[in-house]
Coordinates of C-alpha atoms and ligand atoms in Angstrom, one line a residue:
X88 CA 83.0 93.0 52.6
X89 CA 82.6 93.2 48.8
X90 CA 81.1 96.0 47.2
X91 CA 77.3 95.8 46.4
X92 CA 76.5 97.1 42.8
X93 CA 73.0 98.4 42.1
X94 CA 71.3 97.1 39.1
X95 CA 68.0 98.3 38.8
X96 CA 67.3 98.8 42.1
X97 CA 68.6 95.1 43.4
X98 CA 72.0 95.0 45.0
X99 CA 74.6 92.8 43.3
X100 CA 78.0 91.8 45.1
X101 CA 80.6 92.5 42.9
X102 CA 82.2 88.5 43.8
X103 CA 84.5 85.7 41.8
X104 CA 83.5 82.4 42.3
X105 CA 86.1 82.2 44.6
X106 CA 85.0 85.0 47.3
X107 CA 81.3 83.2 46.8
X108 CA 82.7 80.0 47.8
X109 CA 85.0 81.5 50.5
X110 CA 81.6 82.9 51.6
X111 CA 79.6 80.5 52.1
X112 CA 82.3 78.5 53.7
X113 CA 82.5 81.1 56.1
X114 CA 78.3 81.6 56.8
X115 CA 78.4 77.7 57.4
X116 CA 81.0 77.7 59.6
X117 CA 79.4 80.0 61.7
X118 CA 76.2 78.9 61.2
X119 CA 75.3 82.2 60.7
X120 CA 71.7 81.3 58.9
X121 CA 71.3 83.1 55.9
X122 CA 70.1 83.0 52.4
X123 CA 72.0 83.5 48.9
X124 CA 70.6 84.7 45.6
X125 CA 71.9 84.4 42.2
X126 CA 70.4 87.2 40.2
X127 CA 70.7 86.6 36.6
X128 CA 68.6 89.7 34.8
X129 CA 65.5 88.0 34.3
X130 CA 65.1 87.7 38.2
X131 CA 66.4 91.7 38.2
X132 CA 63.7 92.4 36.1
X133 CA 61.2 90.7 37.7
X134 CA 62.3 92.6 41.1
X135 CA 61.5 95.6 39.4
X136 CA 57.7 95.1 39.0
X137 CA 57.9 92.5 42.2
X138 CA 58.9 95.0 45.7
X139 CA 58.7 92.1 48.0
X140 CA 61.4 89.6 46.0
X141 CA 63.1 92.9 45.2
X142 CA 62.9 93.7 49.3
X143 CA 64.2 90.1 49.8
X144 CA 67.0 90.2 47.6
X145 CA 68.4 93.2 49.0
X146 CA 68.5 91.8 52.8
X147 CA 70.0 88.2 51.3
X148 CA 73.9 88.2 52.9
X149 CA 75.2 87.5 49.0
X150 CA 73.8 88.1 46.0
X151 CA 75.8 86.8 43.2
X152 CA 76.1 88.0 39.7
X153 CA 74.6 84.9 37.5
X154 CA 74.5 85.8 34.2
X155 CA 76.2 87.6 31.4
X156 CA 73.7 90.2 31.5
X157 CA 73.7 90.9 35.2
X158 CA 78.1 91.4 34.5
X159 CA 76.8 93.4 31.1
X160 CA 75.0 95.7 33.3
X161 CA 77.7 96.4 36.1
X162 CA 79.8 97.2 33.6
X163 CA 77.9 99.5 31.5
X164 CA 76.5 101.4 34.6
X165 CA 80.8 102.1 35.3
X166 CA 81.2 99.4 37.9
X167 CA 83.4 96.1 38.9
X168 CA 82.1 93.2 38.4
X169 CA 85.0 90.6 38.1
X170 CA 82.8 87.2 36.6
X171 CA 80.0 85.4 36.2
X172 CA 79.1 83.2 38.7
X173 CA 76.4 81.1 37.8
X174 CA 74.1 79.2 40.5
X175 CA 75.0 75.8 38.9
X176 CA 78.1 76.2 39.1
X177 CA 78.5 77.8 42.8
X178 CA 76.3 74.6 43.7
X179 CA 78.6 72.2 42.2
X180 CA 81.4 73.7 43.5
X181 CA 80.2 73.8 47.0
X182 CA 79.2 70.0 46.6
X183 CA 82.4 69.1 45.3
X184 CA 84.3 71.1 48.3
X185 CA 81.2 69.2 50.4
X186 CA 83.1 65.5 51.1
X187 CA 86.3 67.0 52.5
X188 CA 84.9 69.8 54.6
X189 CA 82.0 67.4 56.0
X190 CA 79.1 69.4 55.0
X191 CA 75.8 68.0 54.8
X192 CA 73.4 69.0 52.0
X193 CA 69.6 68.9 51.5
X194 CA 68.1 69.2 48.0
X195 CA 64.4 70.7 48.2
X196 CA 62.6 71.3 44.8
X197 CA 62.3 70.1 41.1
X198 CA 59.3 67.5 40.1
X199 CA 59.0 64.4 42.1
X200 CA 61.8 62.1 41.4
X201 CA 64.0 65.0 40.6
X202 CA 65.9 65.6 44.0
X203 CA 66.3 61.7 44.1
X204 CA 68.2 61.3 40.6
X205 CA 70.4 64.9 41.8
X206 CA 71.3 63.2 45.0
X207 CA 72.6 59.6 43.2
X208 CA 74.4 61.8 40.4
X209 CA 76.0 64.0 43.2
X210 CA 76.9 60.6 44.9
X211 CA 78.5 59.2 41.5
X212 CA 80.4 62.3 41.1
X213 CA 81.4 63.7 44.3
X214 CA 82.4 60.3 46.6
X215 CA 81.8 60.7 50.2
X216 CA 78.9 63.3 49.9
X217 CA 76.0 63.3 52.2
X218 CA 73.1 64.5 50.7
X219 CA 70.9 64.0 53.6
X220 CA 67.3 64.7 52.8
X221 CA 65.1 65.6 49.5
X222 CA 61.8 66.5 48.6
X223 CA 60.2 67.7 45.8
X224 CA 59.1 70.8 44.8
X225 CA 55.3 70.4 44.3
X226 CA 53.7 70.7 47.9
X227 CA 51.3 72.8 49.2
X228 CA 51.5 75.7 51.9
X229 CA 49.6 73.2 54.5
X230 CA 52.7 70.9 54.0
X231 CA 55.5 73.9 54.9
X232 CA 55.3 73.0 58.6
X233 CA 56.0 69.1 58.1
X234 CA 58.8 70.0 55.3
X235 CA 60.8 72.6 57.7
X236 CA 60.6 69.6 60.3
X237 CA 61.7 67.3 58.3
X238 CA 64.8 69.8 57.0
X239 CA 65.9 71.0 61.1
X240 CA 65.5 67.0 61.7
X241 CA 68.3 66.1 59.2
X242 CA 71.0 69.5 60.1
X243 CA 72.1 70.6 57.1
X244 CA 74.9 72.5 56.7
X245 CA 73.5 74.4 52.8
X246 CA 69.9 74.1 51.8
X247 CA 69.4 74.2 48.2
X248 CA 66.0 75.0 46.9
X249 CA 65.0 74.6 43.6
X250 CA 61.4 76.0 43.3
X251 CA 62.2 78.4 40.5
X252 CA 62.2 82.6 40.5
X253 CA 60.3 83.6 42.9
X254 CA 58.8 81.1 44.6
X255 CA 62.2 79.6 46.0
X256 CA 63.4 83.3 47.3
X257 CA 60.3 84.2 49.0
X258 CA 60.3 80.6 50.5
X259 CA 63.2 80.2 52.1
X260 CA 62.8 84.8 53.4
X261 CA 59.8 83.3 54.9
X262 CA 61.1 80.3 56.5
X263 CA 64.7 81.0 57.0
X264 CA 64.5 81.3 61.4
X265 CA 62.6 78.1 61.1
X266 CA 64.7 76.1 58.9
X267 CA 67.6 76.6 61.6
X268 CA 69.8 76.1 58.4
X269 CA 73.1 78.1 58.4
X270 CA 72.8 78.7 54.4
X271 CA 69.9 78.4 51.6
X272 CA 70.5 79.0 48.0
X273 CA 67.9 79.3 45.3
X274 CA 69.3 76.9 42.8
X275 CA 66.5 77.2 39.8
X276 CA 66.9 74.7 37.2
X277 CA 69.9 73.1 39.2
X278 CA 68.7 69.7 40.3
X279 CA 67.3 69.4 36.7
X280 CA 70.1 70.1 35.2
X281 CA 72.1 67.4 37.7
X282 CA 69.3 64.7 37.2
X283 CA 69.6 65.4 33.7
X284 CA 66.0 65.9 33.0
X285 CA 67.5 69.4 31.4
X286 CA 70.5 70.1 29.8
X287 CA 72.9 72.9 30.0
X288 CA 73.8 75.2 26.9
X289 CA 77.1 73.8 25.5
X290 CA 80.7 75.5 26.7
X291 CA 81.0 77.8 23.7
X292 CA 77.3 79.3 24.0
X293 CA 78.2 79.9 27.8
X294 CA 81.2 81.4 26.7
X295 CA 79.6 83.3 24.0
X296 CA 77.3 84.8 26.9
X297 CA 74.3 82.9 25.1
X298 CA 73.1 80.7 27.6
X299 CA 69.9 82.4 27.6
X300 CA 69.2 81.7 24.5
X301 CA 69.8 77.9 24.4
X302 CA 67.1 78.0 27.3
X303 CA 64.6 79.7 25.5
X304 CA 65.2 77.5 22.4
X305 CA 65.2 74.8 24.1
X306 CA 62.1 75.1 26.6
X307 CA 59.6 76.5 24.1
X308 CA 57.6 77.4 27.5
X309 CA 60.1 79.5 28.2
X310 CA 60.6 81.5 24.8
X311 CA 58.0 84.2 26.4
X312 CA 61.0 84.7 28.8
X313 CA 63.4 85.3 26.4
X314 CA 61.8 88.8 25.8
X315 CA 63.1 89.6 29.6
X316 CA 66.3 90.1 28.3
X317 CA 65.9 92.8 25.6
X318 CA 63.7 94.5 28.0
X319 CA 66.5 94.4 30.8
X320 CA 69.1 96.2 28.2
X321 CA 67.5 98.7 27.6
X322 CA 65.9 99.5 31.2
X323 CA 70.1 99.6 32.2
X324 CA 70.6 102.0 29.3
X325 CA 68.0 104.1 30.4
X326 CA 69.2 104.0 34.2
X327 CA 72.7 104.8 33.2
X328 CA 71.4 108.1 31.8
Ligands
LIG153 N1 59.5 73.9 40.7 C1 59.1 73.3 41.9 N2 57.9 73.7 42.4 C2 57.1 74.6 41.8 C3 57.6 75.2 40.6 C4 58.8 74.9 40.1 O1 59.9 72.5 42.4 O2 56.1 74.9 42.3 C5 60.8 73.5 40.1 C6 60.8 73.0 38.7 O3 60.5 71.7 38.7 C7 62.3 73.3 38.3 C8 62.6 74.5 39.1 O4 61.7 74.7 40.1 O5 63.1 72.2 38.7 C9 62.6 75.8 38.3 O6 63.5 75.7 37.3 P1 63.7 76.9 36.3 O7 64.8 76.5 35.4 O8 62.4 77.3 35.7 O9 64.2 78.0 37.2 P2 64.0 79.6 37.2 O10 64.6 80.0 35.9 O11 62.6 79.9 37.4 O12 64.9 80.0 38.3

């Protein structure tokens, strides 16, 4: 078991990529059926004025830390927190492990078209995968039921649902029992980013912990959400006091 670090009131595991992937090896080998979060601190901060994602977060079996803030703030509230471990890049290491270990993968979320362009990118690059099932993200609540079936029809081993913060986490809390799925993942932006209908901050700016700003540059939609960030600073300096 890995320690759980509180940020804000949401539980982070204190995991490498390593022990994530190890994890989720292990839930889908059992077939345990549960949900994974990856909580960088604009969805911490939105669990602080939101109980029931924060509620939902805290009950997922792994929560992992995605986002040089979310390690920031371990760290300056006195605990481990060993790396970053970003949801695109737990998903792409779990597809890449996928072939060998026989898992099969369904990709729910993104605009239509989306999931379809992820799956024949994931087929380029990971040989032998079987992505088998999408659907986009735009559907309606009457459509859950027919969606669900269509997911338990095609047994996945790891759901990954891209529906953005908070949709996709209430989403799959709601449905998990149904789904009959051993793991789901919120993914956000992944599917984009794999279709390439949006691009990734370059290596240095990931390394120089400003990924978040690339984002908010480069989705001018988004530059409202850049001011998550400040605000999350200094809520953790005011909670380490
Ligand atoms: N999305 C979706 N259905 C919706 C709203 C959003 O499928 O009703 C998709 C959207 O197309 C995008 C992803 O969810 O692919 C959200 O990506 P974003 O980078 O905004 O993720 P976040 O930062 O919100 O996790």
């Amino acid at each position: 078991m890995t320690e759980r670090v509180n940020i804000l009131g949401v539980g982070v595991d204190a995991v490498t990529m390593a022990e994530a992937v190890t994890a989720v090896r292990r839930y889908m080998d059992t077939r345990t059926g549960v949900m994974i979060a990856t909580a960088n601190a604009e969805m911490i901060m939105r669990a602080t004025r939101d109980p029931a994602l924060r509620d939902i977060l805290n009950a997922a079996a792994l929560v992992v830390p995605d986002g040089a803030g979310t390690v920031w703030a371990a760290h300056y509230l006195g605990y481990r927190m060993p790396e970053r471990v970003a949801g695109y890049d737990l998903a792409q290491e779990l597809l890449r492990s996928a072939p060998a270990e026989g898992r099969r993968i369904y990709f729910l979320g993104s605009a239509p078209g989306v999931a379809e362009r992820a799956k024949a990118k994931a087929e380029e690059i990971y040989p032998g995968i079987e992505i088998v099932g999408v659907r986009d993200g735009y559907f309606k609540e009457e459509d859950d039921a027919a969606i669900i079936d269509g997911i338990r029809a095609s047994h996945p081993d790891l759901l990954l649902v891209a529906l953005g913060v908070p949709k996709q986490e209430k989403w799959i809390h709601a449905h998990l029992t149904q789904l009959g799925v051993p793991v789901a993942i919120g993914v956000g932006g992944t599917l984009d980013v794999m279709a390439g209908v949006m691009k990734r901050a370059p290596r240095w700016m990931q390394r120089a912990k400003l990924e978040w700003l690339f984002r908010g540059l480069l989705q001018p939609q988004r530059a409202g959400r850049l001011l998550a960030l400040p605000k999350f600073v200094l809520k953790v300096h005011a909670a380490r006091k």
